[in-house]
mmCIF file of C-alpha atoms and ligand atoms in Angstrom:
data_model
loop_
_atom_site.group_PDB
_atom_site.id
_atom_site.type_symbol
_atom_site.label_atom_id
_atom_site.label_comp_id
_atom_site.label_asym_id
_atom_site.label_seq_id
_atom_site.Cartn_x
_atom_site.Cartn_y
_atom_site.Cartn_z
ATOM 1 C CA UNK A 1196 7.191 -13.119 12.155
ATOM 2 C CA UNK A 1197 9.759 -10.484 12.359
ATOM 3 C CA UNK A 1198 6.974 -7.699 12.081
ATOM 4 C CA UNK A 1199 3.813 -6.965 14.075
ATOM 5 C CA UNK A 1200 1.007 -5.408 11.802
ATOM 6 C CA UNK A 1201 -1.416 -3.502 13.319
ATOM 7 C CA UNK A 1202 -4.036 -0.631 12.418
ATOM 8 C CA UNK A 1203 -2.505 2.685 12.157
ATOM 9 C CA UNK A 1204 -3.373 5.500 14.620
ATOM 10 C CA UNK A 1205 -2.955 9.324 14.783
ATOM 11 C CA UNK A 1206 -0.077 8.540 17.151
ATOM 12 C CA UNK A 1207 2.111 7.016 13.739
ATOM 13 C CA UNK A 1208 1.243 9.774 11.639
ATOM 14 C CA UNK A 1209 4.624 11.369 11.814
ATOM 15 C CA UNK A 1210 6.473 8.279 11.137
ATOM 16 C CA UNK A 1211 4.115 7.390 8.096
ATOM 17 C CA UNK A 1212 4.470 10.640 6.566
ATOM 18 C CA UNK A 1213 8.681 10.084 7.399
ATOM 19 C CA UNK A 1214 8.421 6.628 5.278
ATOM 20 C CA UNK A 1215 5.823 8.349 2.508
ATOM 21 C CA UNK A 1216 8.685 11.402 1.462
ATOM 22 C CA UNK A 1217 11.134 8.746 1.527
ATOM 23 C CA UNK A 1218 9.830 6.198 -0.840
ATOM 24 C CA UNK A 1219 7.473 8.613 -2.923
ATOM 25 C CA UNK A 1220 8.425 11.171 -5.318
ATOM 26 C CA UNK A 1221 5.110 12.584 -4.800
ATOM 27 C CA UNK A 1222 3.916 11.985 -1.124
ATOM 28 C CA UNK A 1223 0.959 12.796 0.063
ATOM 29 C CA UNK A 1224 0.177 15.824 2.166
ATOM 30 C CA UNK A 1225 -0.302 15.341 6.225
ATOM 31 C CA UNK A 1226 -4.143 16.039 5.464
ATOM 32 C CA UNK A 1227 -4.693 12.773 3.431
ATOM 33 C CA UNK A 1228 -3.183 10.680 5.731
ATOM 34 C CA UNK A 1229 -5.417 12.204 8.265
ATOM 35 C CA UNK A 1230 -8.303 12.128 6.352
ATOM 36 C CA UNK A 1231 -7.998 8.254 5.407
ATOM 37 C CA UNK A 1232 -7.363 7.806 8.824
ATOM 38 C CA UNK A 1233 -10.162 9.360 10.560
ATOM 39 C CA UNK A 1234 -12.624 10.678 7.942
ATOM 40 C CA UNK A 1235 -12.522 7.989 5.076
ATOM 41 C CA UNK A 1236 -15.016 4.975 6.061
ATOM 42 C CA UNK A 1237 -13.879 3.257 3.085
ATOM 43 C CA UNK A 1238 -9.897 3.532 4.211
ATOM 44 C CA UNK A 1239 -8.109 0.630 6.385
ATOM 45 C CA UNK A 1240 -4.593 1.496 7.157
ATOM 46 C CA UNK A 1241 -2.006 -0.511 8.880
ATOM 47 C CA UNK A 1242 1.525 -0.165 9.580
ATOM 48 C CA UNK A 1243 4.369 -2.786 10.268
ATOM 49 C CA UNK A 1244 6.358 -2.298 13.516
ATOM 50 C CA UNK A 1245 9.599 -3.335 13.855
ATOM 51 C CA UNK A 1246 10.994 -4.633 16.981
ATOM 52 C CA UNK A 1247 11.792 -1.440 18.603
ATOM 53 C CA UNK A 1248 8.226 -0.607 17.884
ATOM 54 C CA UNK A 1249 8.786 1.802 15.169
ATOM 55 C CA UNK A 1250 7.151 1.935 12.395
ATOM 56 C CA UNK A 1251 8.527 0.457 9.590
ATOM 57 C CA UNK A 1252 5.996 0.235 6.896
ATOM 58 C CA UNK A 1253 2.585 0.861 6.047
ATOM 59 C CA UNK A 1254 -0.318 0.486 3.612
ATOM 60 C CA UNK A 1255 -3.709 2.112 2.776
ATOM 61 C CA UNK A 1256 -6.721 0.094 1.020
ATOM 62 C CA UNK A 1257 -9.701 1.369 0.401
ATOM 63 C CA UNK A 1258 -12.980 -1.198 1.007
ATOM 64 C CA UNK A 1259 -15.615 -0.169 -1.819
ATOM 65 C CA UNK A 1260 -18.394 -2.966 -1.650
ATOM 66 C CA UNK A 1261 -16.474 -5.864 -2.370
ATOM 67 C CA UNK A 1262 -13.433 -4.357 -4.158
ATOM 68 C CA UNK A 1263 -10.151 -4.017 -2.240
ATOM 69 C CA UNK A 1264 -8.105 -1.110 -3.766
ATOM 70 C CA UNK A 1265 -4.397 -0.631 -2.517
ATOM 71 C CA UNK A 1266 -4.098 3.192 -2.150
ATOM 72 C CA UNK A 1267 -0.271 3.201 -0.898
ATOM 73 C CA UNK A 1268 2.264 0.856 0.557
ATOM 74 C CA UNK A 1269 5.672 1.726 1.481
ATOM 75 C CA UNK A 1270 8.353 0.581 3.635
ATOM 76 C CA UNK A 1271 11.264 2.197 5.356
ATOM 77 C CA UNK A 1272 14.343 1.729 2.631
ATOM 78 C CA UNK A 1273 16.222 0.422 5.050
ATOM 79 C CA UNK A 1274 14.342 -2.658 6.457
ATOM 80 C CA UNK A 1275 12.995 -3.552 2.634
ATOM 81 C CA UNK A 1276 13.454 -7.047 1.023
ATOM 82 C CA UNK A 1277 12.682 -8.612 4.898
ATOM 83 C CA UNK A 1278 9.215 -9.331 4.182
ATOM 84 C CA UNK A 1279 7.564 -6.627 5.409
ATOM 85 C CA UNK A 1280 5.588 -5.463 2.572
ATOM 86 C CA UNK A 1281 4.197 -8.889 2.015
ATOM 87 C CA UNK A 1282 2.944 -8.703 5.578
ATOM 88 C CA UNK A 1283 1.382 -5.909 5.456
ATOM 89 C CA UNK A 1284 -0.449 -7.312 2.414
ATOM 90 C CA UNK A 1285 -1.392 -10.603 3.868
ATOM 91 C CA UNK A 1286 -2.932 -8.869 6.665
ATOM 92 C CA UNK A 1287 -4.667 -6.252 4.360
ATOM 93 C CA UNK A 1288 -6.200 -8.247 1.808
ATOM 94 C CA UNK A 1289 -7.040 -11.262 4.385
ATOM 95 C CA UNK A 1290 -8.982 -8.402 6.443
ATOM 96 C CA UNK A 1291 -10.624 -7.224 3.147
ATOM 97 C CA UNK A 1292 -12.079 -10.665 2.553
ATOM 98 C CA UNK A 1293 -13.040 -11.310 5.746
ATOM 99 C CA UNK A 1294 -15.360 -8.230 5.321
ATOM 100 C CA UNK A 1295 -16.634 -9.414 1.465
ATOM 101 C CA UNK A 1296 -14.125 -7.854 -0.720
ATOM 102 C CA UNK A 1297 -13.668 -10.630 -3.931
ATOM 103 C CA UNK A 1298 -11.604 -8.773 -5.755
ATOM 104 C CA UNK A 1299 -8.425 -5.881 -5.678
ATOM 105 C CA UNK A 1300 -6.661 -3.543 -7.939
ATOM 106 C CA UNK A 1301 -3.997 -0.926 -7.616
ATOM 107 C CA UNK A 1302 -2.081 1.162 -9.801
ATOM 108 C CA UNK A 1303 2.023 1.004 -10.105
ATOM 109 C CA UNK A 1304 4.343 3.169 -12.068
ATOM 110 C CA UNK A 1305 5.490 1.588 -15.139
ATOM 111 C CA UNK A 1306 8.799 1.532 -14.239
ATOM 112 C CA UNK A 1307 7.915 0.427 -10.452
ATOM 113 C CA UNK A 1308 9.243 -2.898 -11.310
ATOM 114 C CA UNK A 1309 9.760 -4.291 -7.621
ATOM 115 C CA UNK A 1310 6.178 -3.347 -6.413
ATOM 116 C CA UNK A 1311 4.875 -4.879 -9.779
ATOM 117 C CA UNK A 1312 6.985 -8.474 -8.578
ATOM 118 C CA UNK A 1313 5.748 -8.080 -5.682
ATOM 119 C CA UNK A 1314 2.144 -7.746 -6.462
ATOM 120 C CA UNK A 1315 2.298 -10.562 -9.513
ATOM 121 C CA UNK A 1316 3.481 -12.683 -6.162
ATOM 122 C CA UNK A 1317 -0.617 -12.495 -5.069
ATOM 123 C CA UNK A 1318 -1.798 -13.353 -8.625
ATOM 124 C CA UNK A 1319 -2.448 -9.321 -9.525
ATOM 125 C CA UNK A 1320 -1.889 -9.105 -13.477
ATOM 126 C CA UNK A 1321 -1.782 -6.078 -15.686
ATOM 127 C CA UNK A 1322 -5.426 -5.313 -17.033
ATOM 128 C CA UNK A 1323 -4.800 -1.720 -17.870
ATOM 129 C CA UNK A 1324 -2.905 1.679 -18.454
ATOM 130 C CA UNK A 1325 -3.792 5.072 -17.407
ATOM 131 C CA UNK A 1326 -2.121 7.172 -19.574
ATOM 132 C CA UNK A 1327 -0.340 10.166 -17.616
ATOM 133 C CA UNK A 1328 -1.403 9.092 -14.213
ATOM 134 C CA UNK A 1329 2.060 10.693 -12.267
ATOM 135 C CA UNK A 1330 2.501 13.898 -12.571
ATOM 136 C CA UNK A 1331 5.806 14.371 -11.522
ATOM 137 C CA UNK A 1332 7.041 12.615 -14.780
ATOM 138 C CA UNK A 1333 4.123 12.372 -16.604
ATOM 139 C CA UNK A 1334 4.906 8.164 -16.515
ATOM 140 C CA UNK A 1335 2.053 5.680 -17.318
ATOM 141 C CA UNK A 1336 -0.169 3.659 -14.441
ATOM 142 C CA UNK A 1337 -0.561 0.357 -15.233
ATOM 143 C CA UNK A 1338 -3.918 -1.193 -13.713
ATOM 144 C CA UNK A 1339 -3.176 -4.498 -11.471
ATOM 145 C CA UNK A 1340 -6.022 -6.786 -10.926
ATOM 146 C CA UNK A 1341 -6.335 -9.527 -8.963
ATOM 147 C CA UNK A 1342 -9.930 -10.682 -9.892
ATOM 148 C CA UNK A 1343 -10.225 -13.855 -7.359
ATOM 149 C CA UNK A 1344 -9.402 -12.795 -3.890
ATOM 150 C CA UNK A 1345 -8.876 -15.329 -1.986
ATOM 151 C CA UNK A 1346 -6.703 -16.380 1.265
HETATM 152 C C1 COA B 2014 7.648 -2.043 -3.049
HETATM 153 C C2 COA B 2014 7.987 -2.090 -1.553
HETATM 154 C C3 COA B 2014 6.767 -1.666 -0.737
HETATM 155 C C4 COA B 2014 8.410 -3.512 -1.178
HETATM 156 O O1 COA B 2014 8.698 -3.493 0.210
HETATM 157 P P1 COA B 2014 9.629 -4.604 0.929
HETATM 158 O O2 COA B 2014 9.428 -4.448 2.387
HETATM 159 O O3 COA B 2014 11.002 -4.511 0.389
HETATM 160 O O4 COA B 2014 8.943 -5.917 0.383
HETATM 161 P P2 COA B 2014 9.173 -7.435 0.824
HETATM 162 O O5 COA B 2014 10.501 -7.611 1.482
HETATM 163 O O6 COA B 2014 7.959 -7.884 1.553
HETATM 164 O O7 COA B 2014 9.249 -8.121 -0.603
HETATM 165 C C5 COA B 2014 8.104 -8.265 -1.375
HETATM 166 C C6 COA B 2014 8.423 -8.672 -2.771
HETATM 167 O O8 COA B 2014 8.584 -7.494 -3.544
HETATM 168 C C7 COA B 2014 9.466 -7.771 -4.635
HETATM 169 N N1 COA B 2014 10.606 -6.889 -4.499
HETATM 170 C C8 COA B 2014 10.834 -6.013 -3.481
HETATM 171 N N2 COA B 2014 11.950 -5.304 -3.740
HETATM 172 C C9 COA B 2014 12.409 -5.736 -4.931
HETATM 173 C C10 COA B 2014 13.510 -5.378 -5.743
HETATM 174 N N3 COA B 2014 14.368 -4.420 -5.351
HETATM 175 N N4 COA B 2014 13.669 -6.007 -6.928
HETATM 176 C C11 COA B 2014 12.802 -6.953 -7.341
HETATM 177 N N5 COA B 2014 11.732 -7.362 -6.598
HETATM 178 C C12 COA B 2014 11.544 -6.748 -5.415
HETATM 179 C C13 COA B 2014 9.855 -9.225 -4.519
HETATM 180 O O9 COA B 2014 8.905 -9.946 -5.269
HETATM 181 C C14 COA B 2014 9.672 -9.462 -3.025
HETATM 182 O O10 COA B 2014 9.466 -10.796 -2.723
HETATM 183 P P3 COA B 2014 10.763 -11.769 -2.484
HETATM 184 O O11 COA B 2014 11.605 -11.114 -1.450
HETATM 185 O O12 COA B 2014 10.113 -13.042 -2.047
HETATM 186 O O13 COA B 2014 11.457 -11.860 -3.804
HETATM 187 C C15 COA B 2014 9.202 -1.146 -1.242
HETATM 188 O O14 COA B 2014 10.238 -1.404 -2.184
HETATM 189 C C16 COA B 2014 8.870 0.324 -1.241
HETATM 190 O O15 COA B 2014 8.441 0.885 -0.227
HETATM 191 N N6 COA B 2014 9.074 0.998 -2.398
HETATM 192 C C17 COA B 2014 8.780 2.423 -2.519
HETATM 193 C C18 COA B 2014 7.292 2.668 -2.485
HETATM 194 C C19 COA B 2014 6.569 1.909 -3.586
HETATM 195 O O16 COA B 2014 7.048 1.811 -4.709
HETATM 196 N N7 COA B 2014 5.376 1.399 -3.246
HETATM 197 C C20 COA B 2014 4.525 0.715 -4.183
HETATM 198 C C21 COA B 2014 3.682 1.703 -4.881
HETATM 199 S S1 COA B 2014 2.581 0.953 -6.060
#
């Protein structure tokens, strides 16, 4: 593996943040990263290191009884198509069912098309559209579902 995944600390938050206003046209502000990180019992976030032990990647899923909902994932545009996304994912949704989640959603941008192959990869289909969702450009969610987690 070319990536170590590991939990996120406070320690990464600068780097996060870096890798959120890069791939995001709206990022999220400093205080929700710190709040899923040490305020949100529901939030499990994880980065991807690369060999230097930077930070290269991360993701944010939120644990509701047993549903596993990808907040965010994003990785450094430089180190993308190596594979990191899809480890951060495997060790996500693998630590999601090992504490009872059986299902996971998200929501994509319509026009998101990479993150949408990406997620179709883990069986997530299209079960829905929230009209609006971004405000930046007023584009379309759709709902991705994967109903059967399991790994
Ligand atoms: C989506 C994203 C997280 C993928 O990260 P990555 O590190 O490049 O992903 P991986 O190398 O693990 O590839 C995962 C899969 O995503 C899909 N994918 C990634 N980039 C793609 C592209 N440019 N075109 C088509 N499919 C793509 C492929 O299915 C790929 O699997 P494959 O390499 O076996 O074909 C990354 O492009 C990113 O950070 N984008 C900006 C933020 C974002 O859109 N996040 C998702 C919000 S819902």
């Amino acid at each position: 593996m070319k990536f170590r995944i590991r939990r996120m600390t406070p320690d990464d938050l600068e780097q996060v943040i870096a890798i959120d206003h890069a791939s995001f046209s709206l990022p999220w502000p400093e205080r929700s990263f710190r709040f899923e990180l040490t305020d949100n019992p529901a939030a499990r976030c994880w980065v991807a290191e690369g060999e230097d032990g930077s930070v290269i990647g991360m993701l944010v899923l939120w644990l509701i009884v047993d549903e596993a909902h990808i907040a965010t994932i994003a990785t450094k545009p430089e180190y993308r198509r190596q594979g990191a996304a899809k480890q951060l994912m495997d060790y996500a949704l693998v630590s999601a069912v090992d504490e009872g989640a059986k299902s996971a959603f998200l929501e994509v941008r319509e026009s998101n098309l990479a993150a949408q192959a990406m997620y179709r990869q883990y069986g997530f289909v299209a079960t829905g559209r929230r009209p609006h969702y971004y405000k930046d450009n007023d584009e379309d969610a759709l709902l991705m579902t994967l109903e059967h987690l399991t790994l």
